[in-house]
Coordinates of C-alpha atoms and ligand atoms in Angstrom, one line a residue:
M159 CA 0.0 0.0 0.0
E160 CA 1.3 3.5 -0.8
I161 CA 0.8 6.7 1.3
S162 CA -1.4 9.4 -0.3
D163 CA 0.7 12.5 -1.1
E164 CA -1.8 14.8 0.7
L165 CA -1.7 12.9 3.9
L166 CA 2.0 12.5 3.8
N167 CA 2.5 16.2 3.1
Y168 CA 0.3 17.1 6.2
E169 CA 2.3 14.7 8.3
M170 CA 5.6 16.1 7.0
L171 CA 4.4 19.6 8.0
K172 CA 3.8 18.4 11.6
Y173 CA 7.3 16.9 11.6
K174 CA 8.7 20.2 10.3
F175 CA 6.9 22.2 13.1
A176 CA 8.2 19.7 15.6
L177 CA 11.7 20.1 14.5
N178 CA 11.5 23.9 14.7
M179 CA 10.0 23.6 18.2
L180 CA 12.6 21.1 19.3
E181 CA 15.6 23.1 18.0
T182 CA 14.3 26.3 19.7
E183 CA 13.7 24.6 23.1
I184 CA 17.1 22.8 23.1
K185 CA 18.8 26.2 22.3
I186 CA 16.9 27.9 25.2
L187 CA 17.8 25.0 27.6
I188 CA 21.5 25.2 26.7
D189 CA 21.6 29.0 27.0
E190 CA 20.0 28.7 30.4
Y191 CA 22.5 26.0 31.4
E192 CA 25.4 28.2 30.2
F193 CA 24.1 31.2 32.1
Q194 CA 23.8 29.2 35.3
N195 CA 27.1 27.2 35.0
K196 CA 29.3 29.6 33.1
Y197 CA 30.0 26.6 30.8
N198 CA 28.5 25.4 27.5
P199 CA 28.6 21.6 27.2
V200 CA 27.7 21.5 23.6
E201 CA 30.3 21.3 20.8
H202 CA 27.7 21.3 18.0
I203 CA 24.1 20.4 17.2
K204 CA 22.8 18.9 14.0
S205 CA 19.2 18.4 13.2
R206 CA 17.4 16.7 10.3
M207 CA 14.0 15.4 9.1
K208 CA 14.1 11.9 7.7
S209 CA 13.3 11.8 4.0
K210 CA 10.2 9.9 2.8
E211 CA 12.5 7.5 0.9
S212 CA 14.6 6.7 4.0
A213 CA 11.5 6.2 6.1
I214 CA 10.1 3.8 3.6
K215 CA 13.4 1.9 3.5
K216 CA 13.3 1.6 7.3
L217 CA 9.7 0.3 7.3
Q218 CA 10.7 -2.3 4.7
K219 CA 13.7 -3.3 6.8
K220 CA 11.4 -3.8 9.8
N221 CA 9.0 -5.7 7.6
Y222 CA 6.1 -3.3 8.0
E223 CA 3.6 -2.5 5.3
I224 CA 4.1 1.0 3.8
N225 CA 1.2 3.1 5.2
L226 CA 0.7 6.2 7.3
F227 CA -0.2 4.3 10.5
N228 CA 3.1 2.3 10.4
L229 CA 5.1 5.5 9.5
T230 CA 3.7 7.4 12.5
H231 CA 3.7 4.4 14.9
H232 CA 6.9 2.6 14.0
I233 CA 9.3 5.2 12.9
H234 CA 10.4 7.1 16.0
D235 CA 13.1 9.3 14.4
M236 CA 11.3 11.2 11.5
V237 CA 12.4 14.3 13.5
G238 CA 16.0 14.0 14.8
I239 CA 18.4 16.2 16.6
R240 CA 22.0 15.2 17.5
I241 CA 23.8 17.0 20.4
V242 CA 27.5 16.5 20.4
C243 CA 29.5 17.4 23.5
S244 CA 33.1 17.0 24.8
F245 CA 32.8 14.7 27.8
V246 CA 30.6 11.8 28.9
S247 CA 29.6 13.8 32.0
D248 CA 28.2 16.5 29.7
I249 CA 25.8 13.9 28.3
E250 CA 24.4 13.3 31.8
D251 CA 23.9 17.0 32.3
I252 CA 22.2 17.4 28.9
V253 CA 19.8 14.5 29.7
K254 CA 19.0 16.1 33.1
M255 CA 18.4 19.5 31.3
I256 CA 15.9 17.8 28.9
E257 CA 14.2 15.9 31.7
N258 CA 13.5 19.3 33.3
S259 CA 12.0 20.8 30.2
K260 CA 8.3 21.9 30.4
Q261 CA 7.9 21.5 26.6
I262 CA 9.7 18.2 25.9
K263 CA 8.2 15.0 27.4
I264 CA 10.5 11.9 27.5
K265 CA 8.9 8.7 26.2
E266 CA 11.9 6.4 26.3
K267 CA 15.6 6.4 27.1
K268 CA 18.1 4.2 25.3
D269 CA 21.5 4.2 27.0
Y270 CA 23.8 2.8 24.3
I271 CA 26.7 4.2 26.4
S272 CA 26.3 1.8 29.3
H273 CA 25.2 -0.9 26.8
P274 CA 26.8 -0.2 23.4
K275 CA 25.3 -1.9 20.4
K276 CA 26.9 -5.1 19.0
S277 CA 28.5 -3.0 16.3
G278 CA 30.2 -0.9 18.9
Y279 CA 27.8 2.0 18.5
S280 CA 27.7 4.2 21.5
S281 CA 25.4 7.2 22.1
Y282 CA 22.5 8.2 24.4
H283 CA 19.1 8.3 22.8
L284 CA 15.9 10.0 24.0
I285 CA 12.6 9.4 22.3
V286 CA 10.5 12.4 23.1
Y287 CA 7.2 14.1 22.4
V288 CA 7.1 17.7 21.4
P289 CA 3.9 19.7 21.1
V290 CA 2.9 21.2 17.8
Y291 CA -0.1 23.4 17.1
L292 CA -2.1 22.9 13.9
N293 CA -5.6 24.5 13.5
N294 CA -5.4 25.6 17.1
K295 CA -5.1 22.0 18.2
E296 CA -2.1 20.7 20.1
E297 CA -0.6 17.4 18.9
L298 CA 2.3 15.5 20.3
V299 CA 4.9 14.5 17.8
E300 CA 7.7 12.0 18.4
A301 CA 11.3 12.9 17.9
E302 CA 14.6 11.3 18.6
I303 CA 17.4 13.2 20.4
Q304 CA 20.9 11.6 20.1
I305 CA 23.5 12.8 22.6
R306 CA 27.1 11.7 22.3
T307 CA 30.7 12.8 22.7
S308 CA 32.8 14.1 19.7
A309 CA 34.8 10.8 19.9
M310 CA 31.5 8.7 19.7
D311 CA 30.4 11.0 16.8
F312 CA 33.6 10.4 15.0
W313 CA 33.1 6.6 15.2
A314 CA 29.4 6.8 14.2
S315 CA 30.0 8.9 11.1
L316 CA 32.8 6.6 9.9
D317 CA 30.5 3.6 10.5
H318 CA 27.7 5.3 8.6
K319 CA 30.0 6.0 5.7
I320 CA 31.1 2.4 5.6
H321 CA 27.5 1.2 5.5
Y322 CA 27.0 3.4 2.4
K323 CA 30.1 2.0 0.8
F324 CA 29.0 -1.6 1.3
P325 CA 25.2 -1.6 0.7
T326 CA 25.1 -5.4 0.8
E327 CA 27.5 -7.2 3.2
I328 CA 30.4 -5.5 5.0
P329 CA 33.5 -7.7 5.2
E330 CA 34.0 -9.4 8.6
E331 CA 37.5 -7.9 9.1
I332 CA 36.0 -4.3 8.7
I333 CA 33.2 -5.1 11.2
K334 CA 35.9 -6.4 13.7
E335 CA 38.2 -3.4 13.2
L336 CA 35.3 -0.9 13.6
Y337 CA 34.4 -2.7 16.9
N338 CA 38.0 -2.4 18.0
C339 CA 37.9 1.3 17.2
S340 CA 34.9 1.7 19.4
L341 CA 36.8 0.3 22.3
T342 CA 39.6 2.7 21.6
I343 CA 37.1 5.5 21.5
K344 CA 35.7 4.5 24.9
T345 CA 39.2 4.5 26.4
L346 CA 39.9 7.9 24.8
D347 CA 36.6 9.3 26.3
N348 CA 37.6 8.0 29.7
K349 CA 41.1 9.5 29.5
M350 CA 39.7 12.9 28.4
S351 CA 37.2 12.9 31.3
I352 CA 40.0 12.3 33.8
L353 CA 42.1 15.0 32.2
N354 CA 39.2 17.4 32.3
E355 CA 38.7 16.6 36.0
I356 CA 42.4 17.4 36.7
V357 CA 42.1 20.7 34.8
N358 CA 38.9 21.7 36.7
K359 CA 40.5 20.8 40.0
Y360 CA 43.6 22.8 39.1
K361 CA 41.3 25.7 38.0
D362 CA 39.4 25.6 41.3
E363 CA 42.6 25.6 43.4
T364 CA 44.4 28.3 41.5
K365 CA 41.3 30.2 40.4
F366 CA 42.9 31.0 37.0
Ligands
0O2_484 P1 19.9 7.6 10.1 O1 20.3 7.6 8.7 O2 20.9 8.0 11.1 O3 18.6 8.2 10.4 P2 13.7 0.6 17.2 O4 12.4 0.7 16.5 O5 13.8 1.7 18.3 O6 14.1 -0.7 17.8 P3 15.6 2.2 15.6 O7 14.7 3.3 15.2 O8 16.6 1.6 14.6 O9 14.9 0.9 16.1 O10 16.3 2.7 16.9 P4 17.9 2.8 17.4 O11 18.7 1.7 16.9 O12 17.8 3.0 18.8 O13 18.4 4.2 16.8 C1 18.3 4.5 15.4 C2 19.3 5.5 15.0 O14 20.5 5.4 15.9 C3 19.8 5.2 13.6 O15 18.9 5.8 12.7 C4 21.2 5.8 13.6 O16 21.2 7.2 13.5 C5 21.7 5.5 15.0 N1 22.3 4.2 15.1 C6 21.9 3.1 15.7 N2 22.8 2.0 15.6 C7 23.8 2.6 14.8 C8 25.1 2.0 14.4 O17 25.4 0.8 14.6 N3 25.9 2.8 13.7 C9 25.6 4.1 13.4 N4 26.5 4.8 12.7 N5 24.4 4.7 13.8 C10 23.6 3.9 14.5 P5 18.7 5.2 11.3 O18 17.3 5.4 10.8 O19 19.2 3.7 11.2 O20 19.7 5.9 10.4

């Protein structure tokens, strides 16, 4: 079954409004955090709306029929925002910041940092609801927030590129090497956190 263009366009409009709302709220929360803590934990933010083609591919991969119900009920990341920060401790602070938002409601938390995926993928995901207003009516739209360190982001973008280069099967040695790289990334993140703590302690003691 195909999705009628009119219904799909209406749905896409809701996703667009949800993305705008989410971007604005996240920026406000970060500005507020920076004001209170004199520190901005965010390196960069990237947001995107999933394309119709990519959503259809994902439904097919999950063996769902292509229709509007399945699109809205089984694709949780039509609206996506990625927050990249320096340290693992920043991720915890960003999650707390979002938990305290009056606008964003958390539906689900996926901690791929404590429990990385088999591939080695590591990141913290929040599936959230954001309110959008259409015809004076409030609707809650799902969105995915990915929060990760720069090192995790580096790994994930290389992994993503490799998946594009091998649309069928990725050679076993590459899968293994990528997994090994994910362990190196974890070690690096730990070392950087320790270094950051030392610098902060030094800063507190010397007040430079
Ligand atoms: P794209 O192109 O980034 O949008 P679920 O129904 O919740 O079980 P889902 O939606 O696959 O299944 O949830 P999951 O796995 O928690 O998170 C999905 C997104 O996380 C992916 O979106 C990727 O962005 C990212 N991700 C998950 N696993 C990996 C991985 O092994 N490597 C990389 N690079 N990214 C990963 P999409 O739609 O797959 O892709």
